[in-house]
mmCIF file of C-alpha atoms in Angstrom:
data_model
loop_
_atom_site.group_PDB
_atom_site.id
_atom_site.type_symbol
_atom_site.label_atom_id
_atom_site.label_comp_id
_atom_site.label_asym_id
_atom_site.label_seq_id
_atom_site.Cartn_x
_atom_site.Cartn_y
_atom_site.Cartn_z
ATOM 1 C CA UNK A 1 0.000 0.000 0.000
ATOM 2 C CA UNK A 2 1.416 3.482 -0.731
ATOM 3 C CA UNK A 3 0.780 5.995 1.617
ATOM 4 C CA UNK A 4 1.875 9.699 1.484
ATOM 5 C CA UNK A 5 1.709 11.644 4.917
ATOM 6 C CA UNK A 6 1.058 15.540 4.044
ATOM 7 C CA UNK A 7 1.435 17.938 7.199
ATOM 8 C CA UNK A 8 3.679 19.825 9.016
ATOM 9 C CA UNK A 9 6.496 19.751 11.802
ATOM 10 C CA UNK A 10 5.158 17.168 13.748
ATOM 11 C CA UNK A 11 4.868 14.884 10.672
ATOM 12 C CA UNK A 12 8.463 15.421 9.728
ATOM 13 C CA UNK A 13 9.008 14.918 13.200
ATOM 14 C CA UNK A 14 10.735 17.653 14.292
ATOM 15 C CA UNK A 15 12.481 17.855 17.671
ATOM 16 C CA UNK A 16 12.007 20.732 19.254
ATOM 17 C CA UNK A 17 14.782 20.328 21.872
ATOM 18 C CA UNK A 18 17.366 20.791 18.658
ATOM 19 C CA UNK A 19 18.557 24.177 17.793
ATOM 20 C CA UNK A 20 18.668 24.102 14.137
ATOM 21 C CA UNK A 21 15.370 21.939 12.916
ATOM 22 C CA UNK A 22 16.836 18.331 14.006
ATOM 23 C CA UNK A 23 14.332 15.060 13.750
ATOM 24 C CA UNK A 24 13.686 12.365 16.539
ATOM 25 C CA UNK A 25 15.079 9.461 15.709
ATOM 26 C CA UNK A 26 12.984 6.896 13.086
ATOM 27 C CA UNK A 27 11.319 5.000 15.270
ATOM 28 C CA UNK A 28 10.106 8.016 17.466
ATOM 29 C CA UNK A 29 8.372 9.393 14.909
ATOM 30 C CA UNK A 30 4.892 8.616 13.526
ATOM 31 C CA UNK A 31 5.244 8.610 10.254
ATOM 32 C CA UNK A 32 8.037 5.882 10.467
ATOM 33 C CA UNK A 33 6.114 3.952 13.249
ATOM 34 C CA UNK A 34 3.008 3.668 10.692
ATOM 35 C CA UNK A 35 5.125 2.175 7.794
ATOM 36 C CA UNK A 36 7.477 -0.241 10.310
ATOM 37 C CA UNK A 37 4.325 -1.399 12.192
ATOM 38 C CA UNK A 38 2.331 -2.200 8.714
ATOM 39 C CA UNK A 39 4.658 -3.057 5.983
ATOM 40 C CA UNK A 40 3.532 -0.147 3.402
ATOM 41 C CA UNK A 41 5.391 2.486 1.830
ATOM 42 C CA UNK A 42 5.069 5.722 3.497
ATOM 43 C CA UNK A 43 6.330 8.700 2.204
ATOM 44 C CA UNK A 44 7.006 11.518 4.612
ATOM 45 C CA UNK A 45 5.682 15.041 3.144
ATOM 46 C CA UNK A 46 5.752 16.661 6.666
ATOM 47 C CA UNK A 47 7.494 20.325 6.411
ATOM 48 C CA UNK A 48 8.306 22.607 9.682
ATOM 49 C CA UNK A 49 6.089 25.500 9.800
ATOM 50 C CA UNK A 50 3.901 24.422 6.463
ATOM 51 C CA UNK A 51 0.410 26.087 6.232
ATOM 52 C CA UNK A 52 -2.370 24.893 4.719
ATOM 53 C CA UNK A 53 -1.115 25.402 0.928
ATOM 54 C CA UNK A 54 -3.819 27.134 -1.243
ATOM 55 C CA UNK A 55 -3.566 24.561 -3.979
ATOM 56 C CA UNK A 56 -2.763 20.881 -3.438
ATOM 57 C CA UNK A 57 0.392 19.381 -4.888
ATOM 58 C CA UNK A 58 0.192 16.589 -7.599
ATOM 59 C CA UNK A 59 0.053 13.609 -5.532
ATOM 60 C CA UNK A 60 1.059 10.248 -7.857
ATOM 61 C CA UNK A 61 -2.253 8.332 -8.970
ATOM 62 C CA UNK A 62 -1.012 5.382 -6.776
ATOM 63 C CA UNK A 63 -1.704 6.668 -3.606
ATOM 64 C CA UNK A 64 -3.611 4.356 -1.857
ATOM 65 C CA UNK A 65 -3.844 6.353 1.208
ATOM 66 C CA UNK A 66 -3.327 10.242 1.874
ATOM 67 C CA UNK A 67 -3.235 11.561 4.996
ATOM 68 C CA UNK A 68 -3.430 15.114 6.162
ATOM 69 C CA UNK A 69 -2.849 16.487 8.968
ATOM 70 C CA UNK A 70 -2.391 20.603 9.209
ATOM 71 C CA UNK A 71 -3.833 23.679 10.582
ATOM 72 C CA UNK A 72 -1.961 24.277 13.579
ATOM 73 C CA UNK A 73 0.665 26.948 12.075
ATOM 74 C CA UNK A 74 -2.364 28.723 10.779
ATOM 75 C CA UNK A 75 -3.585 28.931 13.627
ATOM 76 C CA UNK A 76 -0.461 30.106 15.062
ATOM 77 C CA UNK A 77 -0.212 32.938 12.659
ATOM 78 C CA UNK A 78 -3.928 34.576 13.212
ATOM 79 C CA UNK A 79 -6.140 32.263 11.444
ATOM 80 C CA UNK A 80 -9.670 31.272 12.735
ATOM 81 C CA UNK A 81 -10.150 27.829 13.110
ATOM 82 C CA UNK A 82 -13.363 28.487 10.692
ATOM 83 C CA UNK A 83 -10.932 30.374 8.167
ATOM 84 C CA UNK A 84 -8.443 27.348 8.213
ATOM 85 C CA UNK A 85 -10.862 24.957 7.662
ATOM 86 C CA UNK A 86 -12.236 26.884 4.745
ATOM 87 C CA UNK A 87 -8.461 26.674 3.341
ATOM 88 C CA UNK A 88 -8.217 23.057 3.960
ATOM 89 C CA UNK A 89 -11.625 22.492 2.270
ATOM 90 C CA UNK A 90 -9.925 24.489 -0.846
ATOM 91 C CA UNK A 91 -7.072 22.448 -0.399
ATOM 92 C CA UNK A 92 -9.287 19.341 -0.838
ATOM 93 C CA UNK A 93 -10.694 20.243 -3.772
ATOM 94 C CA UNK A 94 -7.792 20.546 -5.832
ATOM 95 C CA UNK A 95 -6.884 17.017 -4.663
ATOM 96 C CA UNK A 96 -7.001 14.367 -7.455
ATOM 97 C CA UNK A 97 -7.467 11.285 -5.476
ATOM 98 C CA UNK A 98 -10.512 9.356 -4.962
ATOM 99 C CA UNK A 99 -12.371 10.515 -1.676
ATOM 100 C CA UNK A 100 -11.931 7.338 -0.176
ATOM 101 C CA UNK A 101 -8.210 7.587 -0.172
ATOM 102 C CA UNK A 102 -8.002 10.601 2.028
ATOM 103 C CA UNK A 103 -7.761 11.139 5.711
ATOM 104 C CA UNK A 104 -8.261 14.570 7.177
ATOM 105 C CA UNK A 105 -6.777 14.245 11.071
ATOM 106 C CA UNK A 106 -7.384 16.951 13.135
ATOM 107 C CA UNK A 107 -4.454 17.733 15.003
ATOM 108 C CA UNK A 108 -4.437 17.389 18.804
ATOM 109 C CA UNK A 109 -5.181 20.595 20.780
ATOM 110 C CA UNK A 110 -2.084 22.643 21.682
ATOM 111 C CA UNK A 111 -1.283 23.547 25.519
ATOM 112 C CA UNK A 112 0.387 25.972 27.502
ATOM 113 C CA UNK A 113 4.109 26.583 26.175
ATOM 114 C CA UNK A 114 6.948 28.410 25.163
ATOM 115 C CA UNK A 115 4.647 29.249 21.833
ATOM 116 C CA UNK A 116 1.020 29.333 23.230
ATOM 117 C CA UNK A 117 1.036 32.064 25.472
ATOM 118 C CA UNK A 118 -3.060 32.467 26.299
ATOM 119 C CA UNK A 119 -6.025 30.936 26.064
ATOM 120 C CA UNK A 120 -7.184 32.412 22.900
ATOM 121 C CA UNK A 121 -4.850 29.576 21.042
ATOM 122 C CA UNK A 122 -5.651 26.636 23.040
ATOM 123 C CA UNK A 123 -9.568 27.931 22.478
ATOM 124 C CA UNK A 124 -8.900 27.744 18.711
ATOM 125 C CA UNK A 125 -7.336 25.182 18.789
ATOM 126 C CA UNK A 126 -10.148 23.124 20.791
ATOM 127 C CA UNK A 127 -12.323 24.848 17.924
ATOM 128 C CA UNK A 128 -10.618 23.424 15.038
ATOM 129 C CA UNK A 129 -11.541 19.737 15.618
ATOM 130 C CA UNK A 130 -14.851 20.021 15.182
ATOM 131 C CA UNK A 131 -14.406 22.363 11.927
ATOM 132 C CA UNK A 132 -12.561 19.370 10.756
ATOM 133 C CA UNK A 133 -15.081 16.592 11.028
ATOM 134 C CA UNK A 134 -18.204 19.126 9.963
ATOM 135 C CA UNK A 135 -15.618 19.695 6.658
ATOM 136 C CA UNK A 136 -14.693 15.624 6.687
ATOM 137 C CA UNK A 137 -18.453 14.684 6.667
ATOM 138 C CA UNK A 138 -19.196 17.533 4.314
ATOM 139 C CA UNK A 139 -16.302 16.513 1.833
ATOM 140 C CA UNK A 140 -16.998 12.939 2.279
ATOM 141 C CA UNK A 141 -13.684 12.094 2.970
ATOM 142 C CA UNK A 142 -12.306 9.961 6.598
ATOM 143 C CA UNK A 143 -11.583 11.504 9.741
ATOM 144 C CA UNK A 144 -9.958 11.203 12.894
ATOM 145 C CA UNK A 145 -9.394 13.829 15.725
ATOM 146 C CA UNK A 146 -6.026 13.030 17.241
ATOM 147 C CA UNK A 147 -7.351 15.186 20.193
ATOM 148 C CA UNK A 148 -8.531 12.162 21.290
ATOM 149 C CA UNK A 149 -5.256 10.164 21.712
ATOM 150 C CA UNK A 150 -3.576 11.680 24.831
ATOM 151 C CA UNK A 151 -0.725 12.964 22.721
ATOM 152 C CA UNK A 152 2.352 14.726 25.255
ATOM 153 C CA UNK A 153 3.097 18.203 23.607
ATOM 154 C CA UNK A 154 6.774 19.574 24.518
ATOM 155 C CA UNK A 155 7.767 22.596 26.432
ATOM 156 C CA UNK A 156 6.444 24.443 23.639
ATOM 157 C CA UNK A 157 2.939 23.205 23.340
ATOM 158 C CA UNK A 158 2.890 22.534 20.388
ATOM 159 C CA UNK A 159 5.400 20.147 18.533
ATOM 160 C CA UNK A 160 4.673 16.345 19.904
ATOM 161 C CA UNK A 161 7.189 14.066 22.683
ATOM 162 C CA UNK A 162 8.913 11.168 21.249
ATOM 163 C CA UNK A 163 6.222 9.302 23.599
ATOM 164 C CA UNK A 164 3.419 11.628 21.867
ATOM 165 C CA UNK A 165 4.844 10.427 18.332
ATOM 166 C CA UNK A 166 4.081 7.181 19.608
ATOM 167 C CA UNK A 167 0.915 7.467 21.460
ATOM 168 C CA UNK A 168 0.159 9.128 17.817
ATOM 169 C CA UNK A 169 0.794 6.313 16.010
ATOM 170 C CA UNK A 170 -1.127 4.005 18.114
ATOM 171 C CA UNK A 171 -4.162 5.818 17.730
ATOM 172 C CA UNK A 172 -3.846 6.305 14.012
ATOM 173 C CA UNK A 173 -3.395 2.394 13.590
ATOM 174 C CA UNK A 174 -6.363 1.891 15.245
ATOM 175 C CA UNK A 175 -8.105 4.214 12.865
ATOM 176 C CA UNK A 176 -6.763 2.693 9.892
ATOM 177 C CA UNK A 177 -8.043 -0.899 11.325
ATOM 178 C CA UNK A 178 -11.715 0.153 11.112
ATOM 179 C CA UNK A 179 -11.218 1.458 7.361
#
């Protein structure tokens, strides 16, 4: 099966305890945990500090499986959690794939940190969950809320713990079990 993972830093699995951008190690990081724990061939499209992009990329026709999770660095940066889920719903559109092959996850909420100062962020990003699924069910495409898997957050509240990367993983396999 050929899976591409589309998101941000905590799909690259960034470490946020190195300086300059460094990744945990491969099997601390979700993406990696998904493809060692099932056999298939995952590609890694996570990018530090990617937004939701305002047109989708190409993605090959063979994709069995794309997952997406993003939103949190728009949320960082201003954005509603209504206004990024209109951009991910544009961001949908222009994807190629069969419905069926894509998985919208919302990304856990953040928590007090180093880069989420107030309340107004973790509101939003409590918020954005639910604009998620009402856009999932609306779109037709699967969903999972990874607010729901007890994921640790680091020191800055936002960027997941080797143990969250893990705790990740575990919930997404159990997702992809009942597909």
């Amino acid at each position: 099966m050929n899976v591409i993972c589309f998101g941000d830093s905590n799909t690259f699995g960034y470490d946020p305890r190195a300086w300059l951008g460094g990744r945990y190690e491969a099997d601390s990081r979700w993406v990696d945990i998904l493809a060692a724990q099932t056999g298939w061939t995952v590609c890694n499209m996570g990018q530090n500090g990617r937004e939701i992009p305002s047109a989708a990329p190409d993605f090959p026709a063979d994709t069995d499986l794309l997952i997406v999770m993003l939103g949190t660095n728009d949320l960082l940066q201003g954005r509603s959690p209504e206004q990024a889920a209109e951009q991910l719903e544009r961001f949908f559109t222009g994807v190629s794939l069969d419905r069926s092959k894509l998985l919208l996850i919302a990304p856990p909420p953040m928590a007090l940190g180093a880069w989420v100062p107030g309340q107004k962020l973790l509101d939003a990003s409590l918020t954005f969950a639910p604009c998620c699924r009402a856009l999932a069910e609306k779109m037709g495409i699967g969903f999972a809320d990874a607010g729901k898997w007890n994921i640790s957050l680091a020191y800055d509240g936002v960027h997941f713990t080797e143990q969250g990367h893990k705790d990740f993983a575990a919930g997404l396999l159990e997702v992809l079990k009942g597909k």
